[in-house]
mmCIF file of C-alpha atoms and ligand atoms in Angstrom:
data_model
loop_
_atom_site.group_PDB
_atom_site.id
_atom_site.type_symbol
_atom_site.label_atom_id
_atom_site.label_comp_id
_atom_site.label_asym_id
_atom_site.label_seq_id
_atom_site.Cartn_x
_atom_site.Cartn_y
_atom_site.Cartn_z
ATOM 1 C CA MET A 277 -38.679 -53.157 83.663
ATOM 2 C CA ASN A 278 -36.614 -55.967 82.282
ATOM 3 C CA SER A 279 -34.502 -57.154 85.221
ATOM 4 C CA GLU A 280 -31.697 -58.275 82.970
ATOM 5 C CA ILE A 281 -31.270 -54.688 81.846
ATOM 6 C CA THR A 282 -31.484 -53.163 85.310
ATOM 7 C CA GLU A 283 -28.932 -55.616 86.613
ATOM 8 C CA LYS A 284 -26.467 -54.965 83.829
ATOM 9 C CA LYS A 285 -23.513 -53.055 85.103
ATOM 10 C CA ALA A 286 -22.952 -49.534 83.888
ATOM 11 C CA VAL A 287 -20.059 -48.929 81.541
ATOM 12 C CA VAL A 288 -18.766 -45.479 82.414
ATOM 13 C CA LEU A 289 -16.529 -43.859 79.820
ATOM 14 C CA SER A 290 -14.936 -40.505 79.320
ATOM 15 C CA GLY A 291 -11.895 -39.007 77.684
ATOM 16 C CA ILE A 292 -9.861 -35.839 77.683
ATOM 17 C CA ARG A 293 -7.722 -34.598 74.841
ATOM 18 C CA ALA A 294 -3.986 -34.585 75.419
ATOM 19 C CA THR A 295 -3.512 -30.852 75.541
ATOM 20 C CA GLY A 296 -1.280 -30.545 78.572
ATOM 21 C CA ARG A 297 -1.583 -30.781 82.311
ATOM 22 C CA LEU A 298 -4.880 -30.616 84.129
ATOM 23 C CA HIS A 299 -6.047 -27.290 85.467
ATOM 24 C CA LEU A 300 -8.362 -26.666 88.368
ATOM 25 C CA GLY A 301 -11.365 -26.584 86.021
ATOM 26 C CA ASN A 302 -10.674 -30.066 84.595
ATOM 27 C CA TYR A 303 -10.117 -31.360 88.090
ATOM 28 C CA LEU A 304 -13.173 -29.874 89.824
ATOM 29 C CA GLY A 305 -15.480 -30.118 86.812
ATOM 30 C CA ALA A 306 -14.537 -33.535 85.445
ATOM 31 C CA VAL A 307 -11.807 -35.744 86.869
ATOM 32 C CA ARG A 308 -13.048 -35.472 90.458
ATOM 33 C CA HIS A 309 -16.313 -37.021 89.243
ATOM 34 C CA PHE A 310 -14.539 -39.727 87.224
ATOM 35 C CA VAL A 311 -13.035 -40.852 90.530
ATOM 36 C CA GLU A 312 -16.466 -41.084 92.163
ATOM 37 C CA TYR A 313 -17.715 -43.600 89.589
ATOM 38 C CA GLN A 314 -15.015 -46.086 90.556
ATOM 39 C CA THR A 315 -17.239 -47.905 92.994
ATOM 40 C CA GLY A 316 -19.512 -50.894 93.044
ATOM 41 C CA SER A 317 -19.967 -52.836 89.892
ATOM 42 C CA ASN A 318 -19.340 -50.048 87.373
ATOM 43 C CA ARG A 319 -16.900 -50.776 84.602
ATOM 44 C CA CYS A 320 -14.973 -47.522 84.252
ATOM 45 C CA MET A 321 -12.966 -46.651 81.164
ATOM 46 C CA TYR A 322 -11.001 -43.407 81.059
ATOM 47 C CA PHE A 323 -8.737 -42.531 78.209
ATOM 48 C CA VAL A 324 -6.613 -39.819 76.717
ATOM 49 C CA ALA A 325 -7.929 -38.892 73.283
ATOM 50 C CA ASP A 326 -4.616 -38.485 71.509
ATOM 51 C CA TRP A 327 -6.109 -38.926 68.022
ATOM 52 C CA HIS A 328 -8.594 -36.176 68.791
ATOM 53 C CA SER A 329 -5.645 -33.965 69.741
ATOM 54 C CA LEU A 330 -4.286 -34.359 66.213
ATOM 55 C CA THR A 331 -6.971 -31.993 64.859
ATOM 56 C CA GLU A 332 -4.565 -29.265 65.923
ATOM 57 C CA CYS A 333 -1.495 -31.045 64.476
ATOM 58 C CA PRO A 334 0.511 -30.413 67.631
ATOM 59 C CA ASP A 335 4.265 -30.812 67.804
ATOM 60 C CA PRO A 336 4.819 -34.611 67.979
ATOM 61 C CA THR A 337 7.217 -34.436 70.922
ATOM 62 C CA LYS A 338 4.776 -32.227 72.803
ATOM 63 C CA LEU A 339 1.886 -34.557 72.058
ATOM 64 C CA ARG A 340 3.817 -37.560 73.360
ATOM 65 C CA GLY A 341 4.759 -35.627 76.496
ATOM 66 C CA ASN A 342 1.241 -34.302 77.062
ATOM 67 C CA LEU A 343 -0.228 -37.783 76.918
ATOM 68 C CA ILE A 344 2.010 -38.969 79.757
ATOM 69 C CA GLU A 345 1.414 -35.770 81.735
ATOM 70 C CA MET A 346 -2.317 -36.205 81.430
ATOM 71 C CA VAL A 347 -2.289 -39.822 82.561
ATOM 72 C CA THR A 348 -0.011 -38.977 85.466
ATOM 73 C CA ASP A 349 -2.467 -36.270 86.503
ATOM 74 C CA TYR A 350 -5.357 -38.752 86.161
ATOM 75 C CA LEU A 351 -3.559 -41.121 88.513
ATOM 76 C CA ALA A 352 -2.615 -38.392 90.976
ATOM 77 C CA ALA A 353 -6.262 -37.306 91.043
ATOM 78 C CA GLY A 354 -7.283 -40.777 92.184
ATOM 79 C CA LEU A 355 -8.046 -42.782 89.079
ATOM 80 C CA ASP A 356 -6.987 -46.256 90.057
ATOM 81 C CA PRO A 357 -5.824 -48.841 87.507
ATOM 82 C CA GLU A 358 -7.186 -51.555 89.790
ATOM 83 C CA LYS A 359 -10.680 -50.076 89.444
ATOM 84 C CA SER A 360 -10.624 -48.363 86.053
ATOM 85 C CA ILE A 361 -9.243 -49.137 82.655
ATOM 86 C CA ILE A 362 -6.893 -46.263 81.883
ATOM 87 C CA TYR A 363 -5.618 -46.083 78.318
ATOM 88 C CA ALA A 364 -4.587 -44.085 75.316
ATOM 89 C CA GLN A 365 -7.143 -43.988 72.501
ATOM 90 C CA SER A 366 -4.447 -44.843 69.956
ATOM 91 C CA SER A 367 -3.610 -48.083 71.795
ATOM 92 C CA VAL A 368 -6.830 -49.447 70.307
ATOM 93 C CA PRO A 369 -6.616 -49.301 66.485
ATOM 94 C CA GLU A 370 -10.051 -50.960 66.327
ATOM 95 C CA ILE A 371 -11.548 -47.613 67.401
ATOM 96 C CA ALA A 372 -10.389 -46.159 64.076
ATOM 97 C CA GLU A 373 -11.895 -49.121 62.240
ATOM 98 C CA LEU A 374 -15.194 -48.615 64.041
ATOM 99 C CA SER A 375 -15.095 -44.909 63.205
ATOM 100 C CA LEU A 376 -14.717 -45.805 59.539
ATOM 101 C CA CYS A 377 -17.687 -48.191 59.688
ATOM 102 C CA LEU A 378 -19.868 -45.664 61.533
ATOM 103 C CA SER A 379 -18.944 -42.915 59.070
ATOM 104 C CA MET A 380 -20.849 -44.863 56.381
ATOM 105 C CA LEU A 381 -24.044 -44.265 58.361
ATOM 106 C CA GLN A 382 -23.396 -40.593 59.053
ATOM 107 C CA PRO A 383 -24.960 -37.900 56.842
ATOM 108 C CA LEU A 384 -22.361 -35.200 56.177
ATOM 109 C CA GLY A 385 -24.787 -32.280 56.475
ATOM 110 C CA ARG A 386 -25.720 -33.166 60.033
ATOM 111 C CA LEU A 387 -22.038 -33.132 61.014
ATOM 112 C CA GLN A 388 -21.434 -29.778 59.362
ATOM 113 C CA GLY A 389 -24.420 -28.301 61.154
ATOM 114 C CA LEU A 390 -23.339 -29.509 64.585
ATOM 115 C CA THR A 391 -22.455 -26.655 66.960
ATOM 116 C CA THR A 392 -19.421 -28.536 68.275
ATOM 117 C CA VAL A 393 -18.047 -28.889 64.731
ATOM 118 C CA LYS A 394 -18.917 -25.311 63.786
ATOM 119 C CA ASP A 395 -17.095 -24.059 66.883
ATOM 120 C CA LEU A 396 -14.013 -26.098 65.992
ATOM 121 C CA VAL A 397 -14.086 -24.855 62.391
ATOM 122 C CA ARG A 398 -14.404 -21.263 63.585
ATOM 123 C CA LYS A 399 -11.514 -21.749 65.990
ATOM 124 C CA HIS A 400 -9.263 -23.304 63.358
ATOM 125 C CA GLY A 401 -10.321 -21.050 60.521
ATOM 126 C CA SER A 402 -10.755 -24.013 58.187
ATOM 127 C CA ALA A 403 -12.171 -27.501 58.232
ATOM 128 C CA THR A 404 -10.098 -30.613 57.662
ATOM 129 C CA LEU A 405 -11.866 -33.898 57.141
ATOM 130 C CA GLY A 406 -10.583 -35.057 60.522
ATOM 131 C CA LEU A 407 -12.121 -32.064 62.188
ATOM 132 C CA VAL A 408 -15.533 -32.579 60.618
ATOM 133 C CA THR A 409 -15.527 -36.277 61.548
ATOM 134 C CA TYR A 410 -14.382 -35.545 65.114
ATOM 135 C CA PRO A 411 -17.807 -36.510 66.519
ATOM 136 C CA VAL A 412 -17.857 -39.804 64.584
ATOM 137 C CA LEU A 413 -14.525 -40.782 66.121
ATOM 138 C CA MET A 414 -15.972 -39.800 69.475
ATOM 139 C CA ALA A 415 -18.991 -42.021 68.787
ATOM 140 C CA ALA A 416 -16.566 -44.884 68.117
ATOM 141 C CA ASP A 417 -14.853 -44.178 71.469
ATOM 142 C CA ILE A 418 -18.225 -44.477 73.162
ATOM 143 C CA LEU A 419 -19.807 -47.339 71.213
ATOM 144 C CA GLY A 420 -16.651 -49.484 71.029
ATOM 145 C CA PRO A 421 -16.906 -50.544 74.684
ATOM 146 C CA LYS A 422 -20.751 -50.261 74.564
ATOM 147 C CA ALA A 423 -20.576 -47.495 77.135
ATOM 148 C CA THR A 424 -23.789 -46.388 78.839
ATOM 149 C CA VAL A 425 -22.758 -43.540 81.129
ATOM 150 C CA ILE A 426 -20.738 -40.668 79.690
ATOM 151 C CA PRO A 427 -19.770 -37.948 82.168
ATOM 152 C CA VAL A 428 -18.927 -34.904 80.052
ATOM 153 C CA GLY A 429 -18.982 -31.149 80.128
ATOM 154 C CA GLU A 430 -21.971 -29.324 78.736
ATOM 155 C CA ASP A 431 -19.988 -28.481 75.582
ATOM 156 C CA GLN A 432 -19.780 -32.187 74.639
ATOM 157 C CA THR A 433 -23.408 -33.238 74.972
ATOM 158 C CA ALA A 434 -24.164 -32.577 71.291
ATOM 159 C CA ASN A 435 -21.421 -35.067 70.411
ATOM 160 C CA VAL A 436 -22.907 -37.691 72.725
ATOM 161 C CA GLU A 437 -26.283 -37.065 71.053
ATOM 162 C CA LEU A 438 -24.620 -37.858 67.727
ATOM 163 C CA ALA A 439 -23.288 -41.122 69.182
ATOM 164 C CA ARG A 440 -26.853 -41.979 70.213
ATOM 165 C CA GLU A 441 -28.104 -41.309 66.704
ATOM 166 C CA LEU A 442 -25.407 -43.538 65.244
ATOM 167 C CA ALA A 443 -26.192 -46.296 67.737
ATOM 168 C CA ARG A 444 -29.873 -46.092 66.820
ATOM 169 C CA ARG A 445 -29.163 -46.070 63.081
ATOM 170 C CA PHE A 446 -26.796 -49.030 63.351
ATOM 171 C CA ASN A 447 -29.244 -51.000 65.504
ATOM 172 C CA ASN A 448 -32.088 -50.333 63.047
ATOM 173 C CA ARG A 449 -30.050 -51.332 60.020
ATOM 174 C CA TYR A 450 -28.077 -54.281 61.393
ATOM 175 C CA GLY A 451 -29.964 -55.438 64.492
ATOM 176 C CA GLU A 452 -29.650 -54.652 68.184
ATOM 177 C CA THR A 453 -25.974 -54.065 68.903
ATOM 178 C CA PHE A 454 -25.357 -50.922 70.943
ATOM 179 C CA PRO A 455 -26.992 -49.840 74.206
ATOM 180 C CA MET A 456 -27.937 -46.139 74.311
ATOM 181 C CA PRO A 457 -25.186 -44.032 75.849
ATOM 182 C CA GLU A 458 -26.426 -41.401 78.296
ATOM 183 C CA ALA A 459 -24.547 -38.120 78.771
ATOM 184 C CA ILE A 460 -24.240 -37.161 82.407
ATOM 185 C CA LYS A 461 -23.769 -33.432 82.306
ATOM 186 C CA GLU A 462 -21.230 -32.153 84.735
ATOM 187 C CA LYS A 463 -22.940 -28.803 84.954
ATOM 188 C CA ILE A 464 -20.096 -27.172 86.691
ATOM 189 C CA LYS A 465 -18.426 -24.520 84.642
ATOM 190 C CA VAL A 466 -15.473 -23.627 86.776
ATOM 191 C CA PRO A 467 -14.594 -19.947 86.352
ATOM 192 C CA GLY A 468 -10.979 -18.878 86.115
ATOM 193 C CA LEU A 469 -9.489 -15.764 87.658
ATOM 194 C CA ASN A 470 -11.192 -13.375 85.227
ATOM 195 C CA GLY A 471 -14.593 -14.970 85.788
ATOM 196 C CA GLU A 472 -14.813 -16.692 82.395
ATOM 197 C CA LYS A 473 -14.843 -20.480 82.048
ATOM 198 C CA MET A 474 -11.383 -21.821 82.748
ATOM 199 C CA GLY A 475 -9.798 -22.425 79.351
ATOM 200 C CA LYS A 476 -7.095 -24.940 78.794
ATOM 201 C CA SER A 477 -4.515 -22.936 76.925
ATOM 202 C CA ASP A 478 -5.465 -19.680 78.574
ATOM 203 C CA ALA A 479 -2.662 -19.241 81.067
ATOM 204 C CA VAL A 480 -3.991 -15.900 82.322
ATOM 205 C CA ASN A 481 -7.327 -17.328 83.310
ATOM 206 C CA ALA A 482 -6.499 -20.918 84.257
ATOM 207 C CA VAL A 483 -5.215 -22.137 87.600
ATOM 208 C CA ASP A 484 -2.699 -24.964 87.280
ATOM 209 C CA ILE A 485 -3.321 -27.581 89.965
ATOM 210 C CA GLY A 486 0.366 -28.420 89.959
ATOM 211 C CA ALA A 487 1.342 -24.878 90.937
ATOM 212 C CA PRO A 488 2.619 -24.191 94.461
ATOM 213 C CA ILE A 489 -0.223 -23.122 96.769
ATOM 214 C CA ASP A 490 1.601 -19.833 97.441
ATOM 215 C CA ASP A 491 1.484 -18.975 93.722
ATOM 216 C CA MET A 492 -2.189 -19.820 93.615
ATOM 217 C CA ARG A 493 -2.783 -17.564 96.592
ATOM 218 C CA ARG A 494 -0.817 -14.723 95.047
ATOM 219 C CA ARG A 495 -2.755 -15.011 91.790
ATOM 220 C CA TYR A 496 -6.168 -15.114 93.471
ATOM 221 C CA LEU A 497 -5.269 -12.138 95.658
ATOM 222 C CA LYS A 498 -3.929 -10.113 92.753
ATOM 223 C CA ASP A 499 -6.194 -11.067 89.838
ATOM 224 C CA GLY A 500 -9.259 -12.932 91.145
ATOM 225 C CA ILE A 501 -12.318 -10.909 90.132
ATOM 226 C CA THR A 502 -14.869 -10.519 92.942
ATOM 227 C CA ASP A 503 -18.237 -8.749 92.925
ATOM 228 C CA PRO A 504 -17.404 -5.835 90.611
ATOM 229 C CA ALA A 505 -19.917 -3.621 92.438
ATOM 230 C CA ARG A 506 -18.107 -4.083 95.743
ATOM 231 C CA LYS A 507 -15.549 -1.297 95.710
ATOM 232 C CA THR A 508 -14.401 -1.148 99.331
ATOM 233 C CA ARG A 509 -14.286 -3.390 102.363
ATOM 234 C CA SER A 510 -17.230 -1.560 103.940
ATOM 235 C CA ASP A 511 -19.514 -2.072 100.905
ATOM 236 C CA PRO A 512 -21.806 -5.078 101.224
ATOM 237 C CA GLY A 513 -21.160 -7.647 98.480
ATOM 238 C CA ASP A 514 -23.302 -10.125 96.616
ATOM 239 C CA PRO A 515 -21.772 -13.618 96.471
ATOM 240 C CA ASN A 516 -23.950 -14.456 93.468
ATOM 241 C CA LYS A 517 -22.322 -11.632 91.544
ATOM 242 C CA CYS A 518 -18.831 -12.597 92.673
ATOM 243 C CA LEU A 519 -17.194 -13.798 89.477
ATOM 244 C CA SER A 520 -14.178 -15.909 90.363
ATOM 245 C CA VAL A 521 -14.055 -16.508 94.131
ATOM 246 C CA TYR A 522 -17.473 -17.467 95.442
ATOM 247 C CA PRO A 523 -18.296 -19.905 92.584
ATOM 248 C CA VAL A 524 -15.162 -21.890 93.451
ATOM 249 C CA HIS A 525 -15.950 -21.659 97.182
ATOM 250 C CA ALA A 526 -19.259 -23.278 96.286
ATOM 251 C CA LEU A 527 -17.366 -26.265 94.846
ATOM 252 C CA VAL A 528 -14.805 -26.807 97.570
ATOM 253 C CA THR A 529 -15.938 -25.165 100.807
ATOM 254 C CA PRO A 530 -17.984 -27.142 103.361
ATOM 255 C CA GLU A 531 -21.615 -26.075 103.496
ATOM 256 C CA ALA A 532 -21.688 -24.405 106.915
ATOM 257 C CA GLU A 533 -18.600 -22.369 106.145
ATOM 258 C CA LEU A 534 -19.941 -21.501 102.700
ATOM 259 C CA SER A 535 -23.176 -20.065 104.023
ATOM 260 C CA ARG A 536 -21.262 -18.122 106.672
ATOM 261 C CA VAL A 537 -19.018 -16.608 103.973
ATOM 262 C CA GLY A 538 -22.083 -15.688 101.915
ATOM 263 C CA ARG A 539 -23.730 -14.026 104.910
ATOM 264 C CA GLN A 540 -20.597 -12.156 105.907
ATOM 265 C CA CYS A 541 -20.110 -10.944 102.331
ATOM 266 C CA ARG A 542 -23.632 -9.549 102.228
ATOM 267 C CA GLY A 543 -23.145 -7.883 105.592
ATOM 268 C CA ALA A 544 -19.696 -6.478 104.749
ATOM 269 C CA GLU A 545 -18.316 -8.490 107.636
ATOM 270 C CA ILE A 546 -15.618 -10.164 105.598
ATOM 271 C CA GLY A 547 -13.196 -8.564 103.169
ATOM 272 C CA CYS A 548 -12.431 -10.053 99.779
ATOM 273 C CA VAL A 549 -8.809 -10.626 100.790
ATOM 274 C CA GLU A 550 -9.826 -12.721 103.767
ATOM 275 C CA CYS A 551 -12.414 -14.513 101.645
ATOM 276 C CA LYS A 552 -9.821 -15.344 98.983
ATOM 277 C CA ASN A 553 -7.421 -16.614 101.629
ATOM 278 C CA LEU A 554 -10.127 -18.905 102.976
ATOM 279 C CA LEU A 555 -10.790 -20.196 99.469
ATOM 280 C CA VAL A 556 -7.142 -20.981 98.833
ATOM 281 C CA ASP A 557 -6.904 -22.713 102.249
ATOM 282 C CA ASN A 558 -9.778 -24.969 101.222
ATOM 283 C CA LEU A 559 -8.335 -25.548 97.771
ATOM 284 C CA ALA A 560 -5.052 -26.513 99.402
ATOM 285 C CA LYS A 561 -6.771 -29.263 101.402
ATOM 286 C CA LEU A 562 -7.956 -30.811 98.149
ATOM 287 C CA ILE A 563 -4.903 -30.147 96.071
ATOM 288 C CA GLU A 564 -2.039 -30.921 98.431
ATOM 289 C CA PRO A 565 -2.717 -34.682 98.407
ATOM 290 C CA PHE A 566 -2.935 -34.484 94.602
ATOM 291 C CA GLN A 567 0.403 -32.715 94.428
ATOM 292 C CA ALA A 568 2.079 -35.188 96.787
ATOM 293 C CA LYS A 569 0.872 -38.125 94.688
ATOM 294 C CA ARG A 570 1.880 -36.363 91.498
ATOM 295 C CA GLN A 571 5.391 -35.831 92.832
ATOM 296 C CA GLU A 572 5.668 -39.470 93.806
ATOM 297 C CA LEU A 573 4.533 -40.524 90.317
ATOM 298 C CA ASP A 574 6.977 -38.189 88.601
ATOM 299 C CA SER A 575 9.788 -40.494 89.667
ATOM 300 C CA LYS A 576 7.919 -43.568 88.445
ATOM 301 C CA ARG A 577 7.446 -42.835 84.782
ATOM 302 C CA SER A 578 7.939 -46.498 83.833
ATOM 303 C CA GLU A 579 5.030 -47.471 86.081
ATOM 304 C CA VAL A 580 2.819 -44.933 84.321
ATOM 305 C CA VAL A 581 3.844 -46.355 80.960
ATOM 306 C CA GLU A 582 3.101 -49.857 82.250
ATOM 307 C CA ILE A 583 -0.391 -48.761 83.377
ATOM 308 C CA LEU A 584 -1.046 -47.395 79.881
ATOM 309 C CA HIS A 585 0.227 -50.587 78.346
ATOM 310 C CA GLU A 586 -1.965 -52.826 80.510
ATOM 311 C CA GLY A 587 -4.978 -50.503 80.135
ATOM 312 C CA GLY A 588 -4.502 -50.485 76.377
ATOM 313 C CA LYS A 589 -4.520 -54.285 76.271
ATOM 314 C CA GLN A 590 -7.675 -54.507 78.408
ATOM 315 C CA ALA A 591 -9.495 -51.843 76.390
ATOM 316 C CA ARG A 592 -8.444 -53.499 73.159
ATOM 317 C CA ARG A 593 -9.811 -56.852 74.286
ATOM 318 C CA ILE A 594 -13.197 -55.307 75.054
ATOM 319 C CA ILE A 595 -13.437 -53.059 71.994
ATOM 320 C CA SER A 596 -12.170 -55.720 69.547
ATOM 321 C CA GLU A 597 -15.092 -57.891 70.496
ATOM 322 C CA THR A 598 -17.573 -55.166 69.509
ATOM 323 C CA VAL A 599 -15.717 -54.409 66.300
ATOM 324 C CA ALA A 600 -15.698 -58.084 65.318
ATOM 325 C CA GLU A 601 -19.468 -58.083 65.848
ATOM 326 C CA VAL A 602 -19.831 -54.913 63.732
ATOM 327 C CA ARG A 603 -17.657 -56.358 60.966
ATOM 328 C CA GLU A 604 -19.688 -59.554 60.931
ATOM 329 C CA LYS A 605 -22.992 -57.682 60.841
ATOM 330 C CA MET A 606 -21.868 -55.351 58.073
ATOM 331 C CA GLY A 607 -20.585 -58.219 55.948
ATOM 332 C CA ILE A 608 -16.863 -57.635 56.205
ATOM 333 C CA VAL A 609 -14.754 -60.767 56.336
ATOM 334 C CA ILE A 610 -11.053 -60.822 57.152
ATOM 335 C CA TYR A 611 -9.437 -63.465 54.939
HETATM 336 N N1 LIG B 196 -14.172 -34.465 72.775
HETATM 337 C C1 LIG B 196 -13.901 -34.542 74.182
HETATM 338 C C2 LIG B 196 -13.367 -33.177 74.654
HETATM 339 O O1 LIG B 196 -12.869 -32.422 73.868
HETATM 340 C C3 LIG B 196 -12.913 -35.621 74.499
HETATM 341 C C4 LIG B 196 -13.442 -36.960 74.097
HETATM 342 C C5 LIG B 196 -13.050 -37.705 73.031
HETATM 343 C C6 LIG B 196 -14.476 -37.689 74.745
HETATM 344 N N2 LIG B 196 -13.736 -38.873 72.967
HETATM 345 C C7 LIG B 196 -14.635 -38.896 73.994
HETATM 346 C C8 LIG B 196 -15.274 -37.464 75.874
HETATM 347 C C9 LIG B 196 -15.597 -39.853 74.364
HETATM 348 C C10 LIG B 196 -16.229 -38.419 76.223
HETATM 349 C C11 LIG B 196 -16.395 -39.615 75.475
HETATM 350 O O2 LIG B 196 -13.435 -32.899 75.838
HETATM 351 FE FE1 SF4 B 197 -16.599 -12.530 96.516
HETATM 352 FE FE2 SF4 B 197 -15.854 -13.205 98.936
HETATM 353 FE FE3 SF4 B 197 -15.515 -10.695 98.098
HETATM 354 FE FE4 SF4 B 197 -17.939 -11.603 98.594
HETATM 355 S S1 SF4 B 197 -16.274 -11.354 100.088
HETATM 356 S S2 SF4 B 197 -17.322 -10.447 96.780
HETATM 357 S S3 SF4 B 197 -17.792 -13.740 97.984
HETATM 358 S S4 SF4 B 197 -14.509 -12.510 97.299
#
């Protein structure tokens, strides 16, 4: 293999829409992994996709607030501005310019047939232009910094595939420009209390990682669905059929303890109440440091704003370079 390519550092990039505070699912399924990439020679770029949030035309004050909340949660979770570039998508107007340029290479039919777009249209009941071009804007997010590693949930891989197609089409038409971005699927679908995937705006199902541990415990004890076939304490259970408790144990509980819990469940040697208490104890070990950091950051809003400002400048420097190259290749001159 070409050593120049193997030695090139990875550009890791991912974004989350500004829809509010993180819940346990975002944290365990995504942001925890973002933190792990911040080592070695990776260039990590994590942003809040505030333009993408506009597809829902949220209340402007709420959107502004959510952006700051999200970044504060990113920081509390361990994203480090010394190691990662942390920014708001809208701090880099060149992303919109790139999206415009890429849209010229994007057949409309392919967009309309994309499952991610169809799901959004179904959810909204109608399709705005912005909604249909959502994946093109996402391709611009990815290709702008020439990102190569894109950690995303399973639901976003079709959009990353579209970014790959656009990269290929651009490279064929205008010459080698973009490296191929690779989606790294974070396979973990974190179930909420009712056993379904934890949804962002679904307050019944989702577990807020900012909530006091006692609340979390109360909610798991009261509403956390276990193995529906296990009616009483003396019935043996099946951890693989346990809908909301065991799958989260599997993400946070140390291996030896996890296999003991599984064994004891099968042998009816542990009750679901005890099992839920153990889970929340283990969650607390992960979440308490997050909450402490979050509280500290809450009194330092101006520092958070400064991080966004600096991150925006860094991202803009990197992305502008690509967009200048794209402009040049496509024949656009700024007079
Ligand atoms: N569409 C993603 C989501 O809804 C967020 C996002 C926007 C994104 N741009 C991106 C993720 C670029 C990865 C790379 O979760
Ligand atoms: Fe689920 Fe634990 Fe109850 Fe087994 S003991 S069904 S793993 S909550």
